[in-house]
Every structure is written in C-alpha cells, then in structure tokens.
Amino acid sequence: MSKALDGVRILDFTHVQSGPTCTQLLAWFGADVIKVERPGVGDITRGQLQDVKGADSLYFTMLNSNKRSITIDSKNPKGKEVLEALIKQCDVLVENFAPGALDRMGLTWAHVQSLNPRMIVASVKGFGPGPYADCKVYENVAQCAGGAASTTGFRDGIPLVTGAQIGDSGTGLHLALGIVAALFQRETTGRGQKVDAAMQDGVLNLCRVKLRDQQRLAHGPLKEYSQFGEGIEFGDAVPRAANDSGGGQPGRILKCKGWEQDGNAYIYFITQAPVWEKICDVIGEPGWKTDPDYAKPAARLPRLNEIFGRIESWTMAKTKFEAMQILNEYDIPCGPILSMKEIAEDESLYATGTLVRVPHPTRGEYITVGNPIKLSDSPTEVVRSPLLGEHTQEILRDVLGFNDAKVDEIQASGALGDAPQRIAAE
Ligand code: CAO
C-alpha cells in the first residue's frame, strides 16, 4: 500500500529528541528520511543512557525508526559538497542545532534557497526571536519557560516538570505539522519556506488552559480549583493546582484498594455534571441528587474536598480496574493510573501498533512507541533505527547517483569517516 508522504525526501539534521521526533513521524508517514550524522560520533543519544554495552541506546532507537543514516563531516569541503548535492535532491531540511550552527556550516537560508528554491527548511529552537533567541535549550528549560512548571505541582510545593516530554516531543510534533502544511502550500506556490517551532511556544501552546485561567483571575477566584473550596486566597498568578482538572468538570486522583503498597493504585475520577445523578447512586449518596448543596455544579464547587473525600471512600474499596469497570457502565469518565510496567505489558496496545516490538541486530528486541496517528490508507510499519552510517554508500549511489570512483574519492577525503558499521545477520 502507498504511504501518505511517498516521494517526500527529508534531509534530517536533527539530534537528541525534539527534531528526531518530528522526522520519525514523517518517516512513519512514508517520507524517505536521510539522517546526517557526524562521522564516528553520530547523534549523541546513541551513547547516552546505554543499557546494552556497545549497542545504540533506547533513547536513540526509540526516536529514529524508519530512517537511513549517512555519516558526513559537514565541516570537510568534500562533506559540504555531498551535503549540497543532497539539498538539491531533498524536499525538506530539518534541524535542531543550537542557534546559528546551521549558518556556521554555511547552510544559510539564502544559500539553501539558491541550491534548491523548493526546499523547506524546518527548525526547532529553544526560543523564538527575542532576548533568549541565542540560548541552548533542553526539555525542562522549555517546560519552565513555557509556563508548564509554574502551573504543575502542589500549591505549597516547588514548581514541577512533567514526565511527558512536551518541550521536546511536543515541539517535534508541532514542527511536523508545519512541514506538512509547507509541503501542501508548495503545491501551489512552487516555493519552499522556513518553518520555525520554538520549544517555549510549543509548551505554551499545550499550556493554554493556564493562560486562560490567568485572565479569568482578573474576574474573581478560580472556583474549580481546590484552593477555592479550602478558602485560600488567590494571588496574582495562576497557582499550581495539583491534580485538579484543568477543565470545567472537576476531577481528582483518588486512592483505590492497595494504595498503601502500590504507588499507582489510584484512579482519576471526573464529576462530570451530566452524570452527577449516576455518581450519587454509585457511591451511595442518592440524597445528593436533590439536596441544594450538591445538586447543581455551582453549589458543589466550594464542597469539592468533601465530595471527593466521599467518592474516595468508595474507590478505596475497589481496585482501580474494578472501579473503572463499574464507572464505565454508567458513562462516568475515569481513568486508572497506569504504571509504565502495566502499559508495556498491555497486549491491546501492541494489537493496534501503539506499542511495537522491534528486532535489532546489536541490541536485540526492544519495545518502542509506534505511530500514535493512524491513517487508514497509510499504515505504519515500524522499522528499526539505523546503525551509524549504515546507509552512507547506498545514499551516495542511489540518491546522488555517484559512481564507484566518486564514492572512493569522497571516502578518501575523510568526509564520511570510517567505513560504516557492519551488521550481523538479522
Ligand atoms: N559534521 C560536523 N559538525 C557537526 C555535524 C556534522 N555532521 N553535526 C553537528 N555538527 C556540529 C555543529 O555544527 C556544531 O558546531 P559549531 O558549534 O562549531 O557550529 C556542533 O556540532 C554542536 O551542535 P549543537 O551546538 O547543536 O550541539 P550541543 O550538543 O552543544 O547542543 C542542544 C545541544 C540540544 C542544547 C542544541 O542543539 C540546541 O539548543 N538545539 C535547539 C533546541 C533543541 O532542539 N533542544 C532540544 C534538545 S532535546 O531534543
């Protein structure tokens, strides 16, 4: 079956997480992604957090599926020649170097355009233009600067970062959408364009409900926040709201049976207004259906601690899965707190391709997250990440059409590093 991005060729100059997330997604949709790596070194994550000695780390393998790897020293004149030849053959150049690094390689926007006016140049940076434009940025910096950390955690605790990589992977997703939009526009304009996604902006985009609340503060307390019911005054900035729901339907994380031993024996419970009467029946408080202190959402807001306390006495008598089964029968929105172990063992996620077991020649089989976006006419087959420089020769010959003599000349210049890694029989 064909793929959505068949025929699109990506020159992938990305490293670490944000950029690779983007190009992996494009590869899953069928683009030919050519990952350019520094000879002998490669993407720094190949060697970071290594769990199997001598093999590419999971950090690398889980972000670089379905790509080809070519090693090129971009600072070697012959290497630059290869890069420029690739720019002419590719549709998109994606990079997430530190600010200015691409220009220092000589690959300015103007130069890339002169080589290939149809080329789209897509970049992730930590910040957009402004006072911090030159800063190097990693995930947690973006979470802090994008408003996530100041609004995550407990009101009386320090700001917290979240485990979801909203700065890196989140911005990679934003960038991928920008690239696909630019490819679509190119259909009519015939021109490439620059696509920029700043990690601060990406995080802020995902935190927009907190900017909403910041503005609501000017008109009174945030009544759905627990602190309102606790009688604690609001300051002039949105406070951390622990596990309060970020929407108009109050929700909390509640203990379930076994919580004393199991740190994940909890359930998220949402007191959605349309199912309030069912909630009252399930937890054994039918009187709350008509009691004016509980019957209407506005009346419940100052009493959320009491209400969730009562619901918790019900959930604590059930496992999180028992509670979920009962609540789902009544259409009461809820979700078990799943550990990564439980997720990794959930065969239904493998059945949909959300989780995939991938064979690998040097590290053995590993689990990775498959494409979370399912296209009916463009199914994703996850292919293991490439070894460093695995496709160098193949790309020189097949994509650039170089003959043996040309390949040997470039190899001899040192621009490609050593001969590529050999792969044991797979
Ligand atoms: N051949 C020769 N040189 C190469 C090369 C190649 N194939 N690939 C990269 N390099 C060089 C770059 O040209 C750069 O050299 P100069 O500084 O001399 O110009 C150098 O490698 C280092 O690049 P870098 O500054 O991007 O890397 P770093 O490890 O110092 O910083 C990071 C990493 C992530 C902080 C920085 O790249 C960054 O801020 N990126 C933008 C934001 C971002 O994506 N952050 C997310 C990181 S996690 O996803």
CSV table of C-alpha atoms and ligand atoms in Angstrom, one decimal:
chain,number,residue,atom,x,y,z
A,1,MET,CA,0.0,0.0,0.0
A,2,SER,CA,1.2,3.5,-0.7
A,3,LYS,CA,2.1,5.9,2.1
A,4,ALA,CA,0.9,9.5,2.6
A,5,LEU,CA,4.3,11.0,2.2
A,6,ASP,CA,5.6,8.8,-0.5
A,7,GLY,CA,8.1,10.7,-2.7
A,8,VAL,CA,9.0,13.2,0.0
A,9,ARG,CA,12.7,13.2,0.9
A,10,ILE,CA,13.9,14.7,4.1
A,11,LEU,CA,17.4,15.7,4.9
A,12,ASP,CA,17.4,15.1,8.6
A,13,PHE,CA,20.0,17.1,10.5
A,14,THR,CA,18.3,16.5,13.8
A,15,HIS,CA,19.7,15.2,17.1
A,16,VAL,CA,18.6,14.3,20.6
A,17,GLN,CA,14.8,14.4,20.9
A,18,SER,CA,12.8,17.3,19.5
A,19,GLY,CA,13.9,17.1,15.9
A,20,PRO,CA,14.1,13.3,15.7
A,21,THR,CA,10.5,13.1,17.0
A,22,CYS,CA,9.5,15.2,14.0
A,23,THR,CA,11.4,13.3,11.4
A,24,GLN,CA,10.4,9.9,12.8
A,25,LEU,CA,6.8,10.8,12.4
A,26,LEU,CA,7.4,11.9,8.8
A,27,ALA,CA,9.2,8.6,8.1
A,28,TRP,CA,6.2,6.7,9.6
A,29,PHE,CA,4.0,8.5,7.1
A,30,GLY,CA,6.3,7.3,4.3
A,31,ALA,CA,8.9,10.0,3.8
A,32,ASP,CA,12.5,8.9,2.9
A,33,VAL,CA,14.4,10.3,5.9
A,34,ILE,CA,18.1,10.6,5.5
A,35,LYS,CA,19.7,11.2,8.9
A,36,VAL,CA,23.0,13.1,8.6
A,37,GLU,CA,25.4,12.3,11.5
A,38,ARG,CA,28.8,13.2,12.4
A,39,PRO,CA,31.3,10.5,11.5
A,40,GLY,CA,32.4,8.3,14.4
A,41,VAL,CA,30.1,10.1,16.8
A,42,GLY,CA,26.6,10.3,15.4
A,43,ASP,CA,23.6,11.6,17.3
A,44,ILE,CA,24.8,12.0,20.9
A,45,THR,CA,21.9,9.9,22.2
A,46,ARG,CA,23.3,6.8,20.6
A,47,GLY,CA,25.7,6.6,23.5
A,48,GLN,CA,23.5,8.2,26.2
A,49,LEU,CA,21.8,6.1,28.9
A,50,GLN,CA,23.2,3.0,27.3
A,51,ASP,CA,21.6,-0.2,28.8
A,52,VAL,CA,23.3,-2.7,26.4
A,53,LYS,CA,27.0,-2.3,26.2
A,54,GLY,CA,28.2,-1.2,22.8
A,55,ALA,CA,24.7,-1.0,21.3
A,56,ASP,CA,22.7,2.1,20.4
A,57,SER,CA,20.7,3.2,23.4
A,58,LEU,CA,16.9,3.1,23.7
A,59,TYR,CA,17.0,6.8,23.7
A,60,PHE,CA,18.2,6.7,20.1
A,61,THR,CA,16.4,3.6,18.9
A,62,MET,CA,13.0,4.9,20.1
A,63,LEU,CA,13.4,8.2,18.2
A,64,ASN,CA,15.0,7.2,14.9
A,65,SER,CA,12.9,4.3,13.4
A,66,ASN,CA,12.4,4.1,9.7
A,67,LYS,CA,15.3,6.4,8.9
A,68,ARG,CA,18.5,5.9,6.9
A,69,SER,CA,21.8,7.1,8.4
A,70,ILE,CA,24.6,8.7,6.4
A,71,THR,CA,27.8,10.0,8.1
A,72,ILE,CA,29.1,13.3,6.7
A,73,ASP,CA,31.6,15.7,8.3
A,74,SER,CA,29.8,19.0,7.3
A,75,LYS,CA,33.0,20.9,8.0
A,76,ASN,CA,35.0,19.0,5.5
A,77,PRO,CA,34.9,20.5,2.0
A,78,LYS,CA,34.0,17.2,0.4
A,79,GLY,CA,31.4,16.6,3.0
A,80,LYS,CA,29.9,20.0,2.3
A,81,GLU,CA,29.8,19.0,-1.4
A,82,VAL,CA,27.9,15.9,-0.5
A,83,LEU,CA,25.5,17.9,1.7
A,84,GLU,CA,24.9,20.4,-1.1
A,85,ALA,CA,24.2,17.6,-3.5
A,86,LEU,CA,21.7,16.2,-1.0
A,87,ILE,CA,20.0,19.5,-0.6
A,88,LYS,CA,19.3,19.5,-4.3
A,89,GLN,CA,17.7,16.1,-4.1
A,90,CYS,CA,15.6,16.7,-0.9
A,91,ASP,CA,12.3,18.4,-0.2
A,92,VAL,CA,12.8,19.4,3.4
A,93,LEU,CA,15.8,20.1,5.6
A,94,VAL,CA,15.0,19.6,9.3
A,95,GLU,CA,17.4,20.7,12.0
A,96,ASN,CA,17.5,21.4,15.7
A,97,PHE,CA,21.1,22.6,16.2
A,98,ALA,CA,21.9,25.4,18.6
A,99,PRO,CA,21.1,28.8,17.2
A,100,GLY,CA,23.5,29.8,14.5
A,101,ALA,CA,25.1,26.3,13.9
A,102,LEU,CA,23.5,25.8,10.5
A,103,ASP,CA,24.7,29.2,9.4
A,104,ARG,CA,28.2,28.4,10.6
A,105,MET,CA,28.1,25.3,8.4
A,106,GLY,CA,27.5,27.6,5.5
A,107,LEU,CA,23.9,26.4,5.1
A,108,THR,CA,22.2,29.8,5.4
A,109,TRP,CA,18.6,30.1,4.3
A,110,ALA,CA,19.8,32.2,1.3
A,111,HIS,CA,22.4,29.5,0.3
A,112,VAL,CA,19.9,26.6,0.6
A,113,GLN,CA,17.4,28.6,-1.5
A,114,SER,CA,20.0,29.2,-4.1
A,115,LEU,CA,20.7,25.5,-4.3
A,116,ASN,CA,17.0,24.4,-4.2
A,117,PRO,CA,14.2,27.0,-4.2
A,118,ARG,CA,11.7,24.3,-3.4
A,119,MET,CA,13.4,23.3,-0.2
A,120,ILE,CA,11.6,23.8,3.1
A,121,VAL,CA,13.9,24.5,6.0
A,122,ALA,CA,12.4,23.5,9.3
A,123,SER,CA,14.0,24.3,12.7
A,124,VAL,CA,13.4,23.7,16.3
A,125,LYS,CA,15.0,26.3,18.6
A,126,GLY,CA,14.5,26.8,22.3
A,127,PHE,CA,13.1,30.3,22.0
A,128,GLY,CA,11.8,32.4,19.1
A,129,PRO,CA,13.3,35.8,18.2
A,130,GLY,CA,13.8,38.0,21.3
A,131,PRO,CA,16.0,38.2,24.3
A,132,TYR,CA,16.6,34.4,24.6
A,133,ALA,CA,17.0,33.6,20.9
A,134,ASP,CA,20.6,32.5,21.3
A,135,CYS,CA,20.1,30.2,24.2
A,136,LYS,CA,20.6,26.4,24.1
A,137,VAL,CA,17.6,24.7,25.4
A,138,TYR,CA,16.7,21.2,26.7
A,139,GLU,CA,13.3,19.8,27.6
A,140,ASN,CA,13.0,21.0,31.2
A,141,VAL,CA,14.1,24.5,30.3
A,142,ALA,CA,11.3,24.7,27.8
A,143,GLN,CA,8.8,23.4,30.4
A,144,CYS,CA,9.9,26.1,32.8
A,145,ALA,CA,9.9,28.9,30.2
A,146,GLY,CA,6.6,27.8,28.6
A,147,GLY,CA,4.5,28.0,31.8
A,148,ALA,CA,4.2,24.3,32.5
A,149,ALA,CA,6.4,24.1,35.6
A,150,SER,CA,4.9,27.1,37.3
A,151,THR,CA,1.4,25.5,36.9
A,152,THR,CA,2.4,21.9,37.8
A,153,GLY,CA,2.7,20.5,41.2
A,154,PHE,CA,1.1,21.3,44.6
A,155,ARG,CA,0.3,24.9,45.6
A,156,ASP,CA,2.6,24.8,48.6
A,157,GLY,CA,5.4,22.9,46.8
A,158,ILE,CA,8.1,23.8,44.3
A,159,PRO,CA,7.3,24.0,40.6
A,160,LEU,CA,7.4,20.6,38.9
A,161,VAL,CA,8.3,19.4,35.4
A,162,THR,CA,6.2,16.6,34.0
A,163,GLY,CA,7.3,13.3,32.6
A,164,ALA,CA,5.6,13.9,29.3
A,165,GLN,CA,8.2,15.5,27.0
A,166,ILE,CA,6.1,18.4,26.0
A,167,GLY,CA,9.1,20.6,25.2
A,168,ASP,CA,11.0,18.1,23.0
A,169,SER,CA,8.5,15.6,21.6
A,170,GLY,CA,5.7,18.2,21.8
A,171,THR,CA,7.7,20.7,19.7
A,172,GLY,CA,8.7,18.0,17.3
A,173,LEU,CA,5.0,17.3,16.7
A,174,HIS,CA,4.3,21.0,16.1
A,175,LEU,CA,7.2,21.1,13.6
A,176,ALA,CA,6.0,18.1,11.7
A,177,LEU,CA,2.6,19.7,11.2
A,178,GLY,CA,4.3,22.9,10.0
A,179,ILE,CA,6.3,20.9,7.5
A,180,VAL,CA,3.3,19.1,6.1
A,181,ALA,CA,1.5,22.4,5.8
A,182,ALA,CA,4.5,23.9,3.9
A,183,LEU,CA,4.6,20.9,1.6
A,184,PHE,CA,1.0,21.5,0.9
A,185,GLN,CA,1.4,25.2,0.2
A,186,ARG,CA,4.4,24.4,-2.1
A,187,GLU,CA,1.9,22.6,-4.3
A,188,THR,CA,0.5,25.9,-5.3
A,189,THR,CA,3.4,28.3,-4.9
A,190,GLY,CA,6.2,26.0,-6.1
A,191,ARG,CA,8.4,27.5,-3.4
A,192,GLY,CA,9.9,26.3,-0.2
A,193,GLN,CA,9.7,28.3,3.0
A,194,LYS,CA,11.1,28.4,6.5
A,195,VAL,CA,9.2,26.6,9.3
A,196,ASP,CA,10.2,27.5,12.8
A,197,ALA,CA,8.9,26.0,16.0
A,198,ALA,CA,10.3,27.3,19.3
A,199,MET,CA,10.1,25.0,22.3
A,200,GLN,CA,8.8,27.7,24.6
A,201,ASP,CA,6.0,28.4,22.1
A,202,GLY,CA,5.2,24.7,21.8
A,203,VAL,CA,4.9,24.3,25.6
A,204,LEU,CA,2.8,27.4,25.9
A,205,ASN,CA,0.5,26.2,23.2
A,206,LEU,CA,0.0,23.0,25.3
A,207,CYS,CA,-0.5,25.1,28.4
A,208,ARG,CA,-3.1,27.4,27.0
A,209,VAL,CA,-5.7,26.5,29.6
A,210,LYS,CA,-3.4,28.0,32.2
A,211,LEU,CA,-3.2,31.3,30.3
A,212,ARG,CA,-7.0,31.1,30.1
A,213,ASP,CA,-7.1,30.9,33.9
A,214,GLN,CA,-4.5,33.7,34.3
A,215,GLN,CA,-7.0,36.0,32.5
A,216,ARG,CA,-10.0,34.6,34.4
A,217,LEU,CA,-8.2,35.6,37.7
A,218,ALA,CA,-8.9,39.2,36.9
A,219,HIS,CA,-12.6,38.5,37.3
A,220,GLY,CA,-12.6,36.6,40.6
A,221,PRO,CA,-11.3,33.3,42.1
A,222,LEU,CA,-10.9,30.2,40.1
A,223,LYS,CA,-13.8,28.3,41.7
A,224,GLU,CA,-13.0,24.9,40.2
A,225,TYR,CA,-9.5,24.9,41.9
A,226,SER,CA,-9.4,23.0,45.2
A,227,GLN,CA,-8.0,26.1,46.9
A,228,PHE,CA,-11.2,27.9,46.4
A,229,GLY,CA,-13.1,25.4,48.5
A,230,GLU,CA,-10.3,25.5,51.1
A,231,GLY,CA,-10.9,29.2,51.5
A,232,ILE,CA,-7.3,30.1,50.4
A,233,GLU,CA,-7.0,33.4,48.6
A,234,PHE,CA,-5.6,33.5,45.0
A,235,GLY,CA,-2.6,35.6,44.2
A,236,ASP,CA,-1.9,37.5,41.0
A,237,ALA,CA,-0.6,34.5,39.0
A,238,VAL,CA,-2.2,31.1,38.3
A,239,PRO,CA,-1.4,28.8,41.1
A,240,ARG,CA,-0.4,25.1,40.9
A,241,ALA,CA,-3.5,23.1,41.1
A,242,ALA,CA,-2.1,19.6,41.9
A,243,ASN,CA,-4.5,17.1,40.2
A,244,ASP,CA,-7.5,19.4,39.8
A,245,SER,CA,-9.0,19.0,36.4
A,246,GLY,CA,-7.9,21.8,34.0
A,247,GLY,CA,-11.4,21.9,32.5
A,248,GLY,CA,-14.9,22.8,33.7
A,249,GLN,CA,-15.7,19.4,35.1
A,250,PRO,CA,-14.0,18.9,38.5
A,251,GLY,CA,-11.7,15.9,38.7
A,252,ARG,CA,-9.2,14.4,41.2
A,253,ILE,CA,-6.9,11.5,41.6
A,254,LEU,CA,-8.3,9.2,44.2
A,255,LYS,CA,-7.0,6.2,46.2
A,256,CYS,CA,-8.0,2.7,45.2
A,257,LYS,CA,-7.7,-0.6,47.0
A,258,GLY,CA,-4.0,-1.4,47.6
A,259,TRP,CA,-2.8,2.2,47.6
A,260,GLU,CA,-0.8,1.6,50.8
A,261,GLN,CA,1.6,-0.8,48.9
A,262,ASP,CA,1.2,0.2,45.3
A,263,GLY,CA,2.1,3.8,44.4
A,264,ASN,CA,-0.1,3.5,41.3
A,265,ALA,CA,-3.3,2.2,42.9
A,266,TYR,CA,-5.2,5.3,42.0
A,267,ILE,CA,-7.9,6.4,39.6
A,268,TYR,CA,-8.7,9.7,38.0
A,269,PHE,CA,-12.3,10.5,38.7
A,270,ILE,CA,-14.3,13.3,36.9
A,271,THR,CA,-17.5,14.5,38.4
A,272,GLN,CA,-19.0,15.4,35.0
A,273,ALA,CA,-22.2,17.3,35.6
A,274,PRO,CA,-24.4,15.3,33.1
A,275,VAL,CA,-23.7,12.1,35.1
A,276,TRP,CA,-23.9,13.6,38.6
A,277,GLU,CA,-27.0,11.6,39.5
A,278,LYS,CA,-25.4,8.3,38.4
A,279,ILE,CA,-22.4,9.2,40.6
A,280,CYS,CA,-24.6,9.8,43.6
A,281,ASP,CA,-26.3,6.4,43.0
A,282,VAL,CA,-22.9,4.5,42.5
A,283,ILE,CA,-21.3,5.9,45.7
A,284,GLY,CA,-24.5,5.5,47.8
A,285,GLU,CA,-25.4,9.2,48.2
A,286,PRO,CA,-28.8,9.3,46.4
A,287,GLY,CA,-29.8,12.3,48.6
A,288,TRP,CA,-27.2,14.5,46.9
A,289,LYS,CA,-29.2,14.3,43.7
A,290,THR,CA,-31.8,16.7,45.1
A,291,ASP,CA,-30.0,18.4,48.1
A,292,PRO,CA,-29.5,22.0,47.0
A,293,ASP,CA,-25.9,21.9,48.5
A,294,TYR,CA,-24.9,19.2,46.0
A,295,ALA,CA,-27.5,19.0,43.2
A,296,LYS,CA,-26.0,21.8,40.9
A,297,PRO,CA,-22.4,22.2,39.8
A,298,ALA,CA,-22.1,25.7,41.2
A,299,ALA,CA,-23.2,24.6,44.6
A,300,ARG,CA,-20.7,21.7,44.6
A,301,LEU,CA,-17.6,23.9,43.9
A,302,PRO,CA,-17.0,25.0,47.5
A,303,ARG,CA,-17.5,21.4,48.7
A,304,LEU,CA,-15.2,19.6,46.3
A,305,ASN,CA,-12.9,18.3,49.1
A,306,GLU,CA,-15.9,16.8,50.9
A,307,ILE,CA,-17.4,15.4,47.8
A,308,PHE,CA,-14.2,13.8,46.5
A,309,GLY,CA,-13.5,12.5,50.0
A,310,ARG,CA,-16.8,10.7,49.9
A,311,ILE,CA,-16.1,9.3,46.4
A,312,GLU,CA,-12.7,8.2,47.6
A,313,SER,CA,-14.2,6.2,50.4
A,314,TRP,CA,-16.0,4.3,47.6
A,315,THR,CA,-13.0,3.9,45.2
A,316,MET,CA,-10.7,2.8,48.1
A,317,ALA,CA,-12.9,-0.4,48.4
A,318,LYS,CA,-12.2,-1.3,44.8
A,319,THR,CA,-9.1,-1.9,42.7
A,320,LYS,CA,-8.6,0.8,40.0
A,321,PHE,CA,-9.7,-1.7,37.3
A,322,GLU,CA,-12.8,-2.8,39.3
A,323,ALA,CA,-13.7,0.9,39.8
A,324,MET,CA,-13.2,1.7,36.2
A,325,GLN,CA,-15.4,-1.2,35.0
A,326,ILE,CA,-18.2,-0.1,37.3
A,327,LEU,CA,-17.9,3.6,36.4
A,328,ASN,CA,-17.8,2.9,32.7
A,329,GLU,CA,-21.1,1.1,32.9
A,330,TYR,CA,-22.6,4.4,34.0
A,331,ASP,CA,-20.6,6.5,31.5
A,332,ILE,CA,-18.8,8.2,34.4
A,333,PRO,CA,-15.4,9.4,33.0
A,334,CYS,CA,-12.5,8.0,34.9
A,335,GLY,CA,-9.0,6.6,34.2
A,336,PRO,CA,-6.7,4.2,36.1
A,337,ILE,CA,-3.2,5.5,36.9
A,338,LEU,CA,-1.2,3.0,34.8
A,339,SER,CA,2.4,2.4,35.5
A,340,MET,CA,4.9,2.1,32.6
A,341,LYS,CA,5.1,-1.6,33.5
A,342,GLU,CA,1.4,-2.0,33.1
A,343,ILE,CA,1.5,-0.2,29.8
A,344,ALA,CA,4.4,-2.2,28.5
A,345,GLU,CA,2.5,-5.4,29.3
A,346,ASP,CA,-0.8,-4.3,27.7
A,347,GLU,CA,-1.1,-6.6,24.7
A,348,SER,CA,-4.1,-4.5,23.3
A,349,LEU,CA,-1.6,-1.7,22.7
A,350,TYR,CA,0.6,-4.0,20.6
A,351,ALA,CA,-2.5,-5.1,18.7
A,352,THR,CA,-3.1,-1.5,17.5
A,353,GLY,CA,0.6,-0.8,16.7
A,354,THR,CA,0.7,1.8,19.5
A,355,LEU,CA,3.5,-0.3,21.0
A,356,VAL,CA,5.8,-2.3,18.8
A,357,ARG,CA,8.4,-5.0,19.4
A,358,VAL,CA,11.3,-4.3,17.1
A,359,PRO,CA,14.2,-6.6,16.3
A,360,HIS,CA,17.7,-5.0,16.3
A,361,PRO,CA,21.0,-6.6,15.2
A,362,THR,CA,23.2,-5.4,18.0
A,363,ARG,CA,20.9,-4.8,21.0
A,364,GLY,CA,18.2,-7.5,20.4
A,365,GLU,CA,14.5,-6.9,20.5
A,366,TYR,CA,13.2,-3.7,22.1
A,367,ILE,CA,9.8,-2.1,22.7
A,368,THR,CA,9.1,1.2,21.1
A,369,VAL,CA,6.1,3.5,20.8
A,370,GLY,CA,4.6,3.2,17.3
A,371,ASN,CA,2.8,5.9,15.4
A,372,PRO,CA,0.1,7.4,17.6
A,373,ILE,CA,-1.6,8.7,14.5
A,374,LYS,CA,-3.4,6.1,12.5
A,375,LEU,CA,-4.1,6.7,8.8
A,376,SER,CA,-6.4,4.2,7.1
A,377,ASP,CA,-4.7,4.5,3.7
A,378,SER,CA,-1.1,4.9,5.1
A,379,PRO,CA,-0.4,2.2,7.7
A,380,THR,CA,2.8,2.5,9.7
A,381,GLU,CA,5.3,-0.4,9.8
A,382,VAL,CA,8.0,0.4,12.4
A,383,VAL,CA,11.5,-0.4,11.1
A,384,ARG,CA,14.4,-0.5,13.5
A,385,SER,CA,16.7,2.6,13.7
A,386,PRO,CA,19.8,2.6,11.5
A,387,LEU,CA,23.3,1.9,12.8
A,388,LEU,CA,25.7,4.8,12.5
A,389,GLY,CA,26.4,5.4,8.8
A,390,GLU,CA,24.6,2.2,7.8
A,391,HIS,CA,23.3,3.7,4.5
A,392,THR,CA,26.2,6.0,3.6
A,393,GLN,CA,27.2,4.2,0.5
A,394,GLU,CA,23.7,3.4,-0.5
A,395,ILE,CA,22.7,7.0,-0.4
A,396,LEU,CA,25.7,8.2,-2.3
A,397,ARG,CA,25.0,5.8,-5.1
A,398,ASP,CA,21.2,5.6,-5.2
A,399,VAL,CA,20.1,9.2,-4.2
A,400,LEU,CA,23.1,11.1,-5.6
A,401,GLY,CA,24.0,8.7,-8.4
A,402,PHE,CA,27.7,8.8,-7.6
A,403,ASN,CA,29.8,6.1,-9.2
A,404,ASP,CA,32.5,4.0,-7.5
A,405,ALA,CA,35.3,6.4,-8.4
A,406,LYS,CA,33.4,9.3,-6.9
A,407,VAL,CA,32.5,7.4,-3.8
A,408,ASP,CA,36.1,6.3,-3.3
A,409,GLU,CA,37.3,9.9,-3.7
A,410,ILE,CA,34.9,11.2,-1.1
A,411,GLN,CA,35.7,8.3,1.3
A,412,ALA,CA,39.4,9.0,0.9
A,413,SER,CA,38.9,12.7,1.8
A,414,GLY,CA,37.8,11.7,5.3
A,415,ALA,CA,34.4,13.4,4.9
A,416,LEU,CA,32.5,10.2,5.6
A,417,GLY,CA,34.6,8.9,8.5
A,418,ASP,CA,35.4,5.2,8.7
A,419,ALA,CA,33.6,2.6,6.6
A,420,PRO,CA,30.1,2.0,8.0
A,421,GLN,CA,29.4,-0.4,10.9
A,422,ARG,CA,28.9,-3.9,9.7
A,423,ILE,CA,25.6,-5.6,10.6
A,424,ALA,CA,25.4,-9.1,11.9
A,425,ALA,CA,22.9,-11.3,10.1
A,426,GLU,CA,19.5,-10.1,11.2
B,1,CAO,N1,29.7,17.4,10.9
B,1,CAO,C1,30.4,18.4,11.5
B,1,CAO,N2,29.9,19.1,12.6
B,1,CAO,C2,28.7,18.8,13.0
B,1,CAO,C3,27.9,17.8,12.4
B,1,CAO,C4,28.4,17.1,11.3
B,1,CAO,N3,27.7,16.2,10.7
B,1,CAO,N4,26.7,17.8,13.1
B,1,CAO,C5,26.8,18.7,14.0
B,1,CAO,N5,28.0,19.4,14.0
B,1,CAO,C6,28.4,20.4,14.8
B,1,CAO,C7,27.6,21.7,14.7
B,1,CAO,O1,28.0,22.3,13.5
B,1,CAO,C8,28.0,22.5,15.9
B,1,CAO,O2,29.2,23.1,15.7
B,1,CAO,P1,29.5,24.7,16.0
B,1,CAO,O3,29.1,24.9,17.4
B,1,CAO,O4,31.0,24.7,15.8
B,1,CAO,O5,28.8,25.4,15.0
B,1,CAO,C9,28.3,21.3,16.9
B,1,CAO,O6,28.2,20.1,16.2
B,1,CAO,C10,27.3,21.2,18.1
B,1,CAO,O7,26.0,21.4,17.7
B,1,CAO,P2,25.0,22.0,18.8
B,1,CAO,O8,25.5,23.2,19.4
B,1,CAO,O9,23.6,22.0,18.3
B,1,CAO,O10,25.1,20.8,19.9
B,1,CAO,P3,25.2,20.9,21.5
B,1,CAO,O11,25.3,19.4,21.9
B,1,CAO,O12,26.2,21.8,22.0
B,1,CAO,O13,23.8,21.4,22.0
B,1,CAO,C11,21.4,21.4,22.2
B,1,CAO,C12,22.7,20.6,22.0
B,1,CAO,C13,20.2,20.5,22.1
B,1,CAO,C14,21.4,22.2,23.5
B,1,CAO,C15,21.3,22.4,21.0
B,1,CAO,O14,21.5,21.8,19.8
B,1,CAO,C16,20.0,23.2,20.9
B,1,CAO,O15,19.8,24.2,21.7
B,1,CAO,N6,19.2,22.9,20.0
B,1,CAO,C17,17.9,23.7,19.7
B,1,CAO,C18,16.9,23.4,20.8
B,1,CAO,C19,16.6,21.9,20.8
B,1,CAO,O16,16.3,21.2,19.9
B,1,CAO,N7,16.6,21.4,22.0
B,1,CAO,C20,16.1,20.1,22.3
B,1,CAO,C21,17.2,19.2,22.7
B,1,CAO,S1,16.5,17.7,23.1
B,1,CAO,O17,15.6,17.4,21.8
